[in-house]
Amino acid sequence: TESISNRFARVTNRHMRIPCRKGGDGGGNRKRPVWHNAVPRRILRYMPLIRPELLEHAATLLEECRARHLMLATAESCTGGLIAAALTAIPGSSDVVERGFITYSNEAKSDLVGVPPALIATHGAVSEPVARAMAEGAVAHSRADIAVSVTGVAGPGGGSAAKPVGLVWFGLARRGRPTLTEHQILPGDRTAIRAATVERAIALIRTSLESDDRMRTSPSPPAWEERKG
């Protein structure tokens, strides 16, 4: 069977006809699309976030959830809906993806998934307690069985010594189970950080599901940070 990435590339090449100016550079290369010079370079750099390889991982995750009859929800800050976008790019994902919350502002975190404003005021939006509350709130405010949350500093500004650019906190909540969190300091520019955040969020959900299988034969604690008490 044809892979998701190959099919994505084939369909994209067939249906996306980007108009280009006539002529070339004399070496057989086509000139840039007519809209290219009208879009600021800083915007162009942020466009290719969902790569074909990521769609492969998303499709695998959907199959794993489908086999377990699990529904997913997302609560996204720094990725602005990219995790949900990657998952819903796969045809038939509606039987797994229940909903997605884009909680970009502090107010949205409180209004949509119930993060207490006092928690944000005390720890900051990019923190373990807020990532935990976002994931738990996504489960509580949806019909999903499992939810992933992300909150981070994608840059290029907004970083500090305590919370540098690239810092991302992840939360993973499942009904009836302890909420898990972890943080990463991801390298690269804003585009790279956001893309890597989507990759890691999908990987975290898959790791949680795979740990279910391992625990049936050889229980072991997750390799993430779980708050005690």
Short mmCIF file of C-alpha atoms in Angstrom, two decimals:
data_model
loop_
_atom_site.label_atom_id
_atom_site.label_comp_id
_atom_site.label_asym_id
_atom_site.label_seq_id
_atom_site.Cartn_x
_atom_site.Cartn_y
_atom_site.Cartn_z
CA THR A 1 0.00 0.00 0.00
CA GLU A 2 1.08 3.56 -0.66
CA SER A 3 2.48 5.42 2.32
CA ILE A 4 0.77 8.51 3.71
CA SER A 5 3.80 10.65 2.85
CA ASN A 6 3.90 9.45 -0.78
CA ARG A 7 0.16 9.90 -1.19
CA PHE A 8 0.34 13.36 0.36
CA ALA A 9 3.10 14.38 -2.06
CA ARG A 10 1.25 12.92 -5.06
CA VAL A 11 -2.05 14.59 -4.23
CA THR A 12 -0.32 17.88 -3.45
CA ASN A 13 1.57 17.86 -6.73
CA ARG A 14 -1.59 17.04 -8.69
CA HIS A 15 -3.95 19.56 -7.14
CA MET A 16 -1.73 22.49 -6.17
CA ARG A 17 -0.82 24.39 -9.34
CA ILE A 18 1.09 27.44 -8.16
CA PRO A 19 1.29 30.07 -10.90
CA CYS A 20 4.80 31.17 -11.78
CA ARG A 21 6.15 33.97 -13.90
CA LYS A 22 7.16 33.06 -17.42
CA GLY A 23 10.76 32.36 -18.14
CA GLY A 24 13.52 31.14 -15.89
CA ASP A 25 17.07 31.72 -14.91
CA GLY A 26 18.53 30.34 -18.14
CA GLY A 27 19.37 27.03 -16.49
CA GLY A 28 15.99 25.40 -16.77
CA ASN A 29 14.81 26.47 -13.31
CA ARG A 30 11.36 27.97 -12.91
CA LYS A 31 11.01 31.35 -11.31
CA ARG A 32 9.35 31.79 -7.92
CA PRO A 33 5.53 31.88 -7.71
CA VAL A 34 3.99 35.26 -8.48
CA TRP A 35 2.84 35.68 -4.87
CA HIS A 36 6.26 34.88 -3.41
CA ASN A 37 7.64 38.43 -3.40
CA ALA A 38 4.37 39.79 -1.96
CA VAL A 39 4.68 37.65 1.19
CA PRO A 40 7.26 38.76 3.77
CA ARG A 41 10.16 36.38 4.20
CA ARG A 42 9.41 36.01 7.89
CA ILE A 43 5.94 34.67 7.00
CA LEU A 44 7.24 32.31 4.31
CA ARG A 45 9.54 30.71 6.86
CA TYR A 46 6.56 29.73 9.02
CA MET A 47 4.53 27.92 6.35
CA PRO A 48 6.00 24.38 5.98
CA LEU A 49 5.13 23.08 9.46
CA ILE A 50 3.29 19.84 8.75
CA ARG A 51 5.68 17.60 6.86
CA PRO A 52 4.70 14.33 5.14
CA GLU A 53 6.73 12.37 7.71
CA LEU A 54 4.62 13.86 10.49
CA LEU A 55 1.48 12.65 8.74
CA GLU A 56 2.86 9.11 8.91
CA HIS A 57 3.21 9.42 12.68
CA ALA A 58 -0.23 10.97 13.00
CA ALA A 59 -1.81 8.17 10.97
CA THR A 60 -0.13 5.55 13.15
CA LEU A 61 -1.36 7.26 16.32
CA LEU A 62 -4.91 7.34 14.99
CA GLU A 63 -4.78 3.63 14.24
CA GLU A 64 -3.46 2.88 17.73
CA CYS A 65 -6.24 4.93 19.35
CA ARG A 66 -8.85 3.40 17.08
CA ALA A 67 -7.77 -0.11 18.07
CA ARG A 68 -8.23 0.85 21.74
CA HIS A 69 -11.50 2.75 21.15
CA LEU A 70 -9.96 5.95 22.54
CA MET A 71 -10.94 9.51 21.67
CA LEU A 72 -8.38 12.35 21.64
CA ALA A 73 -8.45 16.03 22.52
CA THR A 74 -5.73 18.68 22.32
CA ALA A 75 -5.10 21.89 24.25
CA GLU A 76 -2.56 23.99 22.38
CA SER A 77 -0.90 27.28 23.14
CA CYS A 78 2.41 27.73 21.29
CA THR A 79 1.41 25.45 18.40
CA GLY A 80 -1.88 27.25 17.76
CA GLY A 81 -3.80 24.16 16.61
CA LEU A 82 -1.05 22.43 14.63
CA ILE A 83 -1.36 19.15 16.57
CA ALA A 84 -5.06 18.94 15.77
CA ALA A 85 -4.31 19.99 12.19
CA ALA A 86 -1.82 17.16 11.74
CA LEU A 87 -4.27 14.61 13.13
CA THR A 88 -7.26 15.82 11.15
CA ALA A 89 -5.23 15.92 7.92
CA ILE A 90 -5.73 12.14 7.91
CA PRO A 91 -9.02 11.05 6.32
CA GLY A 92 -11.36 9.34 8.77
CA SER A 93 -9.81 10.93 11.85
CA SER A 94 -13.19 12.07 13.18
CA ASP A 95 -13.71 8.73 14.92
CA VAL A 96 -10.65 9.46 17.09
CA VAL A 97 -10.18 13.24 17.28
CA GLU A 98 -12.96 14.56 19.54
CA ARG A 99 -11.99 18.23 19.65
CA GLY A 100 -9.13 20.70 19.91
CA PHE A 101 -8.75 23.77 22.09
CA ILE A 102 -6.54 26.65 20.91
CA THR A 103 -5.70 28.33 24.21
CA TYR A 104 -3.21 30.90 22.99
CA SER A 105 -3.99 33.62 25.52
CA ASN A 106 -4.10 33.30 29.29
CA GLU A 107 -7.80 34.12 29.19
CA ALA A 108 -8.44 31.30 26.73
CA LYS A 109 -6.66 28.85 29.00
CA SER A 110 -9.08 29.80 31.77
CA ASP A 111 -12.23 30.16 29.67
CA LEU A 112 -11.88 27.04 27.52
CA VAL A 113 -10.15 24.44 29.70
CA GLY A 114 -10.59 25.87 33.19
CA VAL A 115 -7.01 26.76 34.11
CA PRO A 116 -7.29 28.89 37.29
CA PRO A 117 -6.04 32.45 36.63
CA ALA A 118 -4.23 32.32 39.97
CA LEU A 119 -2.23 29.32 38.73
CA ILE A 120 -1.07 31.28 35.69
CA ALA A 121 -0.29 34.33 37.82
CA THR A 122 1.81 32.26 40.20
CA HIS A 123 3.71 30.00 37.82
CA GLY A 124 3.39 31.67 34.42
CA ALA A 125 1.70 30.31 31.32
CA VAL A 126 4.77 28.26 30.39
CA SER A 127 5.02 25.98 33.40
CA GLU A 128 4.41 22.44 34.60
CA PRO A 129 1.28 23.29 36.64
CA VAL A 130 -0.34 25.07 33.70
CA ALA A 131 0.48 22.28 31.22
CA ARG A 132 -1.00 19.80 33.70
CA ALA A 133 -4.15 21.87 34.19
CA MET A 134 -4.56 22.35 30.43
CA ALA A 135 -4.44 18.60 29.77
CA GLU A 136 -6.79 17.80 32.63
CA GLY A 137 -9.12 20.58 31.57
CA ALA A 138 -9.22 19.31 27.99
CA VAL A 139 -10.40 15.93 29.24
CA ALA A 140 -12.90 17.49 31.65
CA HIS A 141 -14.37 19.78 28.96
CA SER A 142 -14.66 17.11 26.27
CA ARG A 143 -15.71 13.52 25.66
CA ALA A 144 -12.12 12.49 25.04
CA ASP A 145 -10.37 9.69 26.89
CA ILE A 146 -6.91 11.20 26.50
CA ALA A 147 -5.67 14.76 25.97
CA VAL A 148 -2.31 16.33 25.25
CA SER A 149 -1.41 19.91 26.08
CA VAL A 150 1.49 22.13 25.03
CA THR A 151 2.59 25.53 26.28
CA GLY A 152 5.93 27.05 25.44
CA VAL A 153 8.16 29.87 24.25
CA ALA A 154 8.45 29.51 20.48
CA GLY A 155 10.35 32.76 19.98
CA PRO A 156 12.02 34.63 18.58
CA GLY A 157 11.26 36.88 21.56
CA GLY A 158 9.71 36.26 24.94
CA GLY A 159 12.48 34.12 26.42
CA SER A 160 14.28 34.62 29.71
CA ALA A 161 17.05 32.97 31.71
CA ALA A 162 14.50 30.87 33.56
CA LYS A 163 12.33 30.19 30.52
CA PRO A 164 14.45 30.36 27.37
CA VAL A 165 13.20 30.31 23.80
CA GLY A 166 12.53 26.67 22.95
CA LEU A 167 11.17 25.70 26.36
CA VAL A 168 7.96 23.71 25.97
CA TRP A 169 5.92 22.01 28.69
CA PHE A 170 3.77 19.02 27.72
CA GLY A 171 0.87 17.51 29.63
CA LEU A 172 -0.87 14.20 29.05
CA ALA A 173 -4.13 13.43 30.84
CA ARG A 174 -6.16 10.22 30.71
CA ARG A 175 -9.41 9.49 32.46
CA GLY A 176 -8.84 7.60 35.67
CA ARG A 177 -5.05 7.83 35.51
CA PRO A 178 -2.36 10.17 36.84
CA THR A 179 -1.55 13.15 34.63
CA LEU A 180 1.95 13.08 33.20
CA THR A 181 4.13 16.05 32.28
CA GLU A 182 7.52 16.70 30.77
CA HIS A 183 9.47 19.61 29.39
CA GLN A 184 11.83 20.00 26.46
CA ILE A 185 14.15 22.77 25.33
CA LEU A 186 13.88 22.53 21.58
CA PRO A 187 16.47 24.03 19.20
CA GLY A 188 15.94 26.14 16.10
CA ASP A 189 13.80 29.06 15.05
CA ARG A 190 10.08 29.53 15.66
CA THR A 191 9.10 27.22 12.83
CA ALA A 192 11.43 24.44 13.96
CA ILE A 193 10.34 24.71 17.59
CA ARG A 194 6.65 24.53 16.75
CA ALA A 195 7.14 21.63 14.34
CA ALA A 196 9.21 19.72 16.90
CA THR A 197 6.54 20.38 19.52
CA VAL A 198 3.90 18.74 17.33
CA GLU A 199 6.19 15.77 16.72
CA ARG A 200 6.88 15.35 20.43
CA ALA A 201 3.22 15.68 21.43
CA ILE A 202 2.23 12.89 19.06
CA ALA A 203 5.14 10.78 20.31
CA LEU A 204 4.06 11.28 23.92
CA ILE A 205 0.57 10.00 23.25
CA ARG A 206 1.97 6.97 21.45
CA THR A 207 4.38 6.30 24.32
CA SER A 208 1.48 6.34 26.77
CA LEU A 209 -0.46 3.85 24.69
CA GLU A 210 2.56 1.60 24.23
CA SER A 211 3.19 1.65 27.99
CA ASP A 212 -0.24 0.08 28.45
CA ASP A 213 0.95 -2.94 26.49
CA ARG A 214 4.22 -3.16 28.41
CA MET A 215 2.50 -2.90 31.78
CA ARG A 216 0.39 -5.96 31.00
CA THR A 217 3.54 -8.10 31.15
CA SER A 218 6.19 -6.04 32.96
CA PRO A 219 4.93 -2.95 34.83
CA SER A 220 7.37 -0.04 34.86
CA PRO A 221 6.88 3.63 35.78
CA PRO A 222 6.65 6.17 32.94
CA ALA A 223 9.83 8.08 32.15
CA TRP A 224 8.06 11.42 32.57
CA GLU A 225 7.72 13.73 35.54
CA GLU A 226 4.77 12.89 37.75
CA ARG A 227 3.97 15.17 40.66
CA LYS A 228 3.92 13.39 44.01
CA GLY A 229 1.22 13.83 46.61
#
